[in-house]
Amino acid sequence: MITPVILCGGSGTRLWPLSRKSYPKQFVPLVGDETLFQASAKRLSGTTDALSFAAPAVLTGSDFRFIVTEQLAAIGIDPGVILIEPEGRNTAPAILAAALHLMATDPEAIMIVAPSDHVVPDTEAFHAAISKGLAAVEAGKLVTFGIKPTHPETAYGYLELAAQPDTSGAAVDLKQFVEKPDTARAAEMVDAGTFMWNAGIFLFKAKDIIAAFAAHAPSLTKPVTDAIDAAQIDLGFLRLDPDAWAQAEDISIDYAVMERAANLAVVPFDGGWSDLGGWDAVWRDLGPDADGVVTSGDATAIECENSLLRSDSENLEIVGIGLKNVMAIAMNDAVLVADMSRAQDVKKAVAALKAKGSAQATMFPKDHRPWGWFESLVIGDRFQVKRIHVHPGAALSLQSHFHRSEHWIVVEGTARVTVDDEIKLVTENQSVYLPLGCVHRLENPGKVPMVLIEVQTGSYVGEDDIIRYEDIYYRGQGPKG
């Protein structure tokens, strides 16, 4: 039995504006109907002739915990444990925390660690590669997966193998890690045949990686162990202790352990892989047409070459005429237009937007909550108009506001509305007024989504103007709790 450990905390800034800190790329259907996270979870689930996967362990941040459960439930997967990181500390502390948790119940636990935002289209071939790695794991090796390069790529780190891989696909000892190269060096490594892209996917026994941390990164052991020992159960989630977690170094597993350990082996994999680390990677993965053009959503290309045109907003049409080597991604609050060769520089745009205080740098147009989501349609000096979507059976917290009153107009479904001591049903085309300071709650008692338009008026319409009195999701105070 192998326990998948899915790392689900990255922000994916190179895929801005679709991927943002408040709703990163792993939760977005970038290359199909399923999100990258859902595809990753499905790829590491079930039982085959050679493999059997336990329920996954997921590591994520507090803001994403309900998104994780919602997306797993949508594909019929029940997680084993969801570990909540109080803050992002990179992959080393996260992997050690997962190993310590698994080791507590199974001293011989085998874990496969995978990012939640990779694309691996050939699941059968990937399972075969995992099977190849199990022999090395039983011999006490820490196994990583190397991707056979398809082109000289400067955005990835590389793994240098100690020998040429053979046709069996068996694990090969690792000679060294190689940092991201320049174009000339990348071409040399591809030609050599002994260099693989570093996929950041690992397979090992929990006890072996814990021993590796003790040997090579002992300063991490105490804070991460303390964070696990003092963890609190919260609605089925396991919240790592924030004080102990804050003492752990912010460091990747490669730097902390893998580049120092001598017992590493690499399973070569050539079944197709992408980390979708930029819009150029999305363009390649979606399969350009004969002119090198990819369109997605409401997009039209006229006499274009080697370009990506993508609209990710309803009723927003993007049209390109005579474009060459251009990527253009449109959302209702931001548009990216760049030369395809500058895909890795998109993060510079995010940094520039942050520097000038633009909300678009980090905030996604839709704000996802455990009960559903909302999006702002219009914001003025003293008013805001929102569309609010509430899942069947879900409920917002019982709350009040200091600075605003609200009007709710139901446009789909039926709402159960509490206003102070009064509770009533509000159906389509009906509205209700919530005066300043009233204690109120919105619920969806039906079996279909409920949608309403909210008009806020007042001196301040920020999300932090909220006091929660009761909440079925046991959130605290603050914008998201």
XYZ file of N, CA, C and O in Angstrom, residues 16-131:
464
model
N -0.267 33.743 -14.133
C -1.144 34.890 -13.941
C -1.638 35.326 -15.330
O -0.932 35.220 -16.318
N -2.883 35.795 -15.472
C -3.850 36.145 -14.425
C -4.784 35.007 -14.007
O -5.596 35.181 -13.109
N -4.691 33.832 -14.638
C -5.593 32.748 -14.263
C -5.237 32.169 -12.906
O -6.110 31.750 -12.151
N -3.956 32.119 -12.590
C -3.497 31.586 -11.309
C -3.022 32.737 -10.439
O -2.152 33.515 -10.835
N -3.601 32.838 -9.240
C -3.230 33.907 -8.315
C -3.140 33.337 -6.904
O -3.607 32.240 -6.627
N -2.545 34.102 -6.025
C -2.317 33.621 -4.664
C -3.607 33.169 -3.999
O -3.634 32.168 -3.282
N -4.713 33.875 -4.252
C -5.970 33.531 -3.593
C -6.653 32.309 -4.212
O -7.557 31.730 -3.599
N -6.225 31.918 -5.420
C -6.826 30.762 -6.087
C -5.832 30.258 -7.137
O -5.956 30.563 -8.319
N -4.820 29.487 -6.700
C -3.716 29.113 -7.592
C -4.079 28.038 -8.608
O -5.150 27.429 -8.560
N -3.125 27.783 -9.520
C -3.392 26.999 -10.721
C -3.859 25.582 -10.457
O -4.569 25.004 -11.274
N -3.466 24.977 -9.313
C -3.855 23.584 -9.082
C -5.364 23.397 -8.961
O -5.865 22.293 -9.162
N -6.086 24.467 -8.650
C -7.532 24.348 -8.484
C -8.304 24.766 -9.733
O -9.534 24.849 -9.706
N -7.576 25.026 -10.811
C -8.183 25.557 -12.031
C -8.168 24.482 -13.127
O -7.180 23.766 -13.270
N -9.236 24.328 -13.911
C -9.215 23.405 -15.051
C -8.450 23.996 -16.226
O -9.034 24.537 -17.165
N -7.135 23.876 -16.192
C -6.282 24.520 -17.191
C -6.275 23.787 -18.516
O -6.240 24.404 -19.575
N -6.250 22.456 -18.487
C -6.082 21.687 -19.728
C -7.172 20.620 -19.888
O -6.979 19.627 -20.559
N -8.299 20.812 -19.251
C -9.397 19.861 -19.370
C -10.521 20.265 -18.447
O -10.522 21.359 -17.878
N -11.480 19.361 -18.280
C -12.620 19.666 -17.419
C -12.275 19.557 -15.945
O -12.891 20.209 -15.103
N -11.302 18.690 -15.615
C -10.886 18.537 -14.221
C -9.776 19.518 -13.890
O -9.005 19.941 -14.752
N -9.688 19.874 -12.610
C -8.575 20.719 -12.185
C -7.304 19.878 -12.114
O -7.341 18.645 -12.083
N -6.163 20.557 -12.079
C -4.889 19.851 -11.958
C -4.834 19.048 -10.662
O -4.307 17.933 -10.630
N -5.369 19.603 -9.581
C -5.403 18.893 -8.307
C -6.249 17.632 -8.401
O -5.860 16.564 -7.921
N -7.405 17.734 -9.001
C -8.257 16.555 -9.152
C -7.582 15.484 -9.994
O -7.631 14.288 -9.658
N -6.946 15.891 -11.085
C -6.254 14.924 -11.934
C -5.111 14.253 -11.177
O -4.875 13.045 -11.319
N -4.399 15.012 -10.355
C -3.306 14.447 -9.564
C -3.834 13.426 -8.561
O -3.250 12.351 -8.376
N -4.932 13.750 -7.904
C -5.512 12.832 -6.918
C -6.015 11.554 -7.586
O -5.816 10.447 -7.064
N -6.653 11.665 -8.740
C -7.144 10.481 -9.451
C -5.997 9.607 -9.940
O -6.083 8.377 -9.919
N -4.911 10.238 -10.359
C -3.755 9.495 -10.864
C -3.121 8.643 -9.762
O -2.494 7.626 -10.047
N -3.286 9.061 -8.515
C -2.685 8.359 -7.382
C -3.775 7.761 -6.498
O -3.775 7.917 -5.274
N -4.708 7.064 -7.115
C -5.806 6.455 -6.365
C -6.139 5.093 -6.940
O -5.768 4.762 -8.076
N -6.840 4.291 -6.126
C -7.315 3.000 -6.607
C -6.286 1.887 -6.479
O -5.246 2.023 -5.832
N -6.594 0.794 -7.127
C -5.759 -0.403 -7.067
C -5.586 -0.966 -8.472
O -6.550 -1.047 -9.242
N -4.356 -1.314 -8.819
C -4.064 -1.976 -10.086
C -3.462 -3.345 -9.783
O -3.359 -3.752 -8.626
N -3.053 -4.060 -10.829
C -2.430 -5.369 -10.613
C -1.150 -5.251 -9.797
O -0.815 -6.157 -9.021
N -0.428 -4.138 -9.965
C 0.873 -4.002 -9.310
C 0.877 -3.031 -8.143
O 1.767 -3.087 -7.297
N -0.108 -2.122 -8.077
C -0.080 -1.058 -7.084
C -1.403 -0.954 -6.348
O -2.465 -1.252 -6.898
N -1.312 -0.492 -5.120
C -2.507 -0.187 -4.337
C -2.257 1.107 -3.577
O -1.260 1.212 -2.844
N -3.125 2.085 -3.780
C -2.955 3.388 -3.142
C -3.912 3.542 -1.971
O -5.098 3.213 -2.077
N -3.390 4.042 -0.875
C -4.231 4.395 0.269
C -4.894 5.745 0.002
O -4.608 6.414 -0.999
N -5.786 6.143 0.893
C -6.390 7.475 0.780
C -5.288 8.517 0.869
O -4.334 8.362 1.639
N -5.371 9.592 0.083
C -4.265 10.551 0.037
C -4.166 11.417 1.281
O -5.159 11.706 1.950
N -2.934 11.812 1.583
C -2.678 12.870 2.553
C -2.413 14.142 1.764
O -1.639 14.131 0.810
N -3.081 15.213 2.128
C -2.961 16.477 1.399
C -2.417 17.533 2.342
O -2.872 17.651 3.483
N -1.428 18.290 1.872
C -0.919 19.429 2.628
C -1.293 20.698 1.901
O -0.995 20.857 0.721
N -1.961 21.607 2.624
C -2.434 22.836 1.999
C -2.544 23.922 3.052
O -2.292 23.691 4.247
N -2.915 25.115 2.620
C -3.103 26.230 3.538
C -4.543 26.338 4.003
O -5.456 25.756 3.410
N -4.755 27.111 5.046
C -6.082 27.227 5.636
C -7.119 27.744 4.643
O -8.258 27.270 4.612
N -6.723 28.702 3.791
C -7.683 29.293 2.854
C -8.171 28.294 1.816
O -9.219 28.511 1.192
N -7.411 27.215 1.595
C -7.763 26.263 0.547
C -8.380 24.975 1.075
O -8.704 24.081 0.302
N -8.564 24.859 2.389
C -8.955 23.574 2.958
C -10.315 23.099 2.452
O -10.494 21.906 2.171
N -11.264 24.012 2.313
C -12.585 23.602 1.845
C -12.610 23.396 0.330
O -13.402 22.603 -0.175
N -11.752 24.112 -0.385
C -11.630 23.857 -1.824
C -11.114 22.447 -2.057
O -11.594 21.721 -2.938
N -10.137 22.024 -1.252
C -9.588 20.663 -1.361
C -10.678 19.613 -1.145
O -10.833 18.688 -1.951
N -11.453 19.744 -0.069
C -12.481 18.739 0.209
C -13.576 18.758 -0.845
O -14.080 17.704 -1.251
N -13.930 19.950 -1.311
C -14.977 20.059 -2.326
C -14.536 19.409 -3.633
O -15.304 18.658 -4.259
N -13.311 19.672 -4.056
C -12.850 19.120 -5.326
C -12.607 17.612 -5.229
O -12.842 16.886 -6.205
N -12.157 17.112 -4.089
C -12.011 15.666 -3.929
C -13.377 14.980 -3.914
O -13.555 13.916 -4.523
N -14.343 15.575 -3.225
C -15.683 14.981 -3.183
C -16.296 14.909 -4.577
O -17.005 13.956 -4.909
N -15.993 15.897 -5.415
C -16.562 15.930 -6.766
C -16.075 14.771 -7.628
O -16.743 14.386 -8.591
N -14.914 14.189 -7.292
C -14.392 13.055 -8.061
C -14.451 11.754 -7.255
O -13.857 10.750 -7.645
N -15.146 11.785 -6.118
C -15.379 10.566 -5.356
C -14.195 10.059 -4.574
O -14.084 8.855 -4.310
N -13.302 10.947 -4.145
C -12.136 10.540 -3.355
C -12.255 11.106 -1.952
O -12.477 12.301 -1.759
N -12.107 10.225 -0.965
C -12.160 10.618 0.442
C -10.727 10.705 0.957
O -10.009 9.702 0.964
N -10.262 11.885 1.367
C -8.870 11.997 1.817
C -8.645 11.285 3.135
O -9.549 11.170 3.968
N -7.416 10.803 3.317
C -7.067 10.193 4.594
C -6.857 11.252 5.658
O -7.401 11.179 6.757
N -6.068 12.256 5.346
C -5.834 13.374 6.263
C -5.516 14.607 5.427
O -4.896 14.512 4.363
N -5.976 15.755 5.894
C -5.614 17.033 5.280
C -4.872 17.828 6.344
O -5.446 18.232 7.358
N -3.578 17.998 6.126
C -2.735 18.735 7.054
C -2.748 20.207 6.660
O -2.437 20.551 5.513
N -3.090 21.066 7.601
C -3.167 22.496 7.338
C -1.871 23.154 7.795
O -1.532 23.136 8.983
N -1.143 23.734 6.832
C 0.077 24.465 7.149
C -0.299 25.886 7.587
O -0.966 26.604 6.831
N 0.115 26.311 8.761
C -0.207 27.675 9.203
C 0.354 28.741 8.277
O -0.221 29.821 8.144
N 1.487 28.450 7.645
C 2.089 29.341 6.658
C 2.958 28.487 5.747
O 3.395 27.397 6.114
N 3.213 28.967 4.544
C 4.047 28.223 3.622
C 5.491 28.231 4.068
O 6.072 29.299 4.293
N 6.092 27.039 4.216
C 7.501 26.925 4.603
C 8.281 26.106 3.587
O 9.323 25.553 3.894
N 7.755 25.957 2.385
C 8.387 25.220 1.301
C 8.192 23.710 1.494
O 7.513 23.267 2.401
N 8.823 22.922 0.616
C 8.483 21.493 0.549
C 9.134 20.651 1.639
O 8.590 19.604 2.011
N 10.295 21.048 2.149
C 10.970 20.193 3.130
C 10.149 20.005 4.414
O 9.890 18.868 4.826
N 9.727 21.076 5.092
C 8.912 20.878 6.287
C 7.600 20.141 5.988
O 7.151 19.321 6.796
N 6.995 20.427 4.840
C 5.725 19.778 4.504
C 5.897 18.265 4.361
O 5.096 17.473 4.879
N 6.939 17.842 3.657
C 7.163 16.412 3.450
C 7.543 15.729 4.755
O 7.086 14.611 5.039
N 8.350 16.389 5.570
C 8.699 15.805 6.870
C 7.460 15.657 7.747
O 7.289 14.633 8.427
N 6.582 16.640 7.739
C 5.350 16.549 8.534
C 4.507 15.357 8.100
O 3.985 14.607 8.931
N 4.366 15.178 6.794
C 3.597 14.039 6.287
C 4.243 12.717 6.691
O 3.551 11.770 7.093
N 5.564 12.638 6.603
C 6.266 11.407 6.962
C 6.087 11.077 8.439
O 5.841 9.922 8.807
N 6.204 12.080 9.295
C 6.025 11.855 10.730
C 4.606 11.401 11.041
O 4.392 10.512 11.886
N 3.627 11.994 10.366
C 2.230 11.600 10.588
C 1.994 10.149 10.170
O 1.349 9.378 10.898
N 2.524 9.764 9.006
C 2.335 8.385 8.532
C 3.100 7.393 9.385
O 2.618 6.290 9.674
N 4.293 7.767 9.789
C 5.144 6.880 10.579
C 4.500 6.539 11.926
O 4.705 5.455 12.479
N 3.700 7.457 12.443
C 3.075 7.239 13.755
C 2.111 6.063 13.749
O 1.880 5.429 14.789
N 1.538 5.761 12.589
C 0.567 4.664 12.517
C 1.088 3.454 11.757
O 0.544 2.362 11.902
N 2.130 3.638 10.944
C 2.675 2.530 10.160
C 4.178 2.717 10.002
O 4.624 3.491 9.153
N 4.976 2.005 10.799
C 6.439 2.169 10.736
C 7.039 1.828 9.373
O 8.147 2.263 9.064
N 6.322 1.071 8.552
C 6.826 0.687 7.229
C 6.111 1.432 6.103
O 6.176 1.016 4.942
N 5.456 2.542 6.420
C 4.676 3.268 5.421
C 5.540 3.705 4.244
O 6.648 4.218 4.404
N 5.005 3.485 3.038
C 5.630 3.966 1.806
C 4.818 5.152 1.305
O 3.583 5.088 1.238
N 5.479 6.220 0.944
C 4.788 7.428 0.514
C 5.313 7.887 -0.830
O 6.510 7.821 -1.110
N 4.396 8.297 -1.695
C 4.782 8.950 -2.941
C 4.360 10.402 -2.825
O 3.201 10.708 -2.539
N 5.321 11.295 -2.984
C 5.104 12.721 -2.820
C 5.007 13.359 -4.195
O 5.903 13.187 -5.030
N 3.927 14.083 -4.438
C 3.722 14.675 -5.758
C 3.125 16.068 -5.627
O 2.229 16.293 -4.809
N 3.595 17.013 -6.428
C 2.918 18.308 -6.500
C 1.516 18.126 -7.073
O 1.241 17.164 -7.802
N 0.640 19.052 -6.768
C -0.756 18.935 -7.193
C -1.034 19.600 -8.523
O -2.172 19.583 -8.995
N -0.002 20.164 -9.165
C -0.247 20.980 -10.359
C 0.488 20.473 -11.593
O 0.751 21.233 -12.519
N 0.825 19.175 -11.625
C 1.502 18.613 -12.787
C 0.522 17.896 -13.708
O -0.541 17.442 -13.263
N 0.910 17.787 -14.965
C 0.127 17.049 -15.944
C 0.913 15.798 -16.344
O 2.066 15.901 -16.778
N 0.294 14.634 -16.170
C 0.877 13.356 -16.586
C -0.226 12.604 -17.335
O -1.041 11.909 -16.722
N -0.284 12.734 -18.641
C -1.430 12.186 -19.384
C -1.509 10.667 -19.404
O -2.600 10.115 -19.502
N -0.378 9.965 -19.306
C -0.376 8.507 -19.389
C -0.267 7.915 -17.987
O 0.828 7.632 -17.488
N -1.411 7.731 -17.338
C -1.423 7.222 -15.972
C -0.847 5.814 -15.887
O -0.117 5.479 -14.945
N -1.151 4.964 -16.872
C -0.645 3.594 -16.849
C 0.881 3.573 -16.877
O 1.525 2.816 -16.133
N 1.485 4.413 -17.723
C 2.943 4.466 -17.784
C 3.524 5.003 -16.481
O 4.578 4.537 -16.018
N 2.836 5.959 -15.868
C 3.317 6.502 -14.600
C 3.252 5.440 -13.503
O 4.173 5.314 -12.687
N 2.173 4.666 -13.480
C 2.082 3.580 -12.505
C 3.190 2.561 -12.710
O 3.756 2.016 -11.740
N 3.527 2.281 -13.972
C 4.616 1.350 -14.257
C 5.937 1.894 -13.713
O 6.765 1.132 -13.180
N 6.141 3.204 -13.835
C 7.358 3.813 -13.305
C 7.404 3.715 -11.785
O 8.467 3.456 -11.200
N 6.258 3.907 -11.134
C 6.218 3.757 -9.678
C 6.589 2.335 -9.289
O 7.368 2.104 -8.340
N 6.074 1.360 -10.018
C 6.394 -0.042 -9.729
C 7.889 -0.282 -9.850
O 8.478 -1.033 -9.046
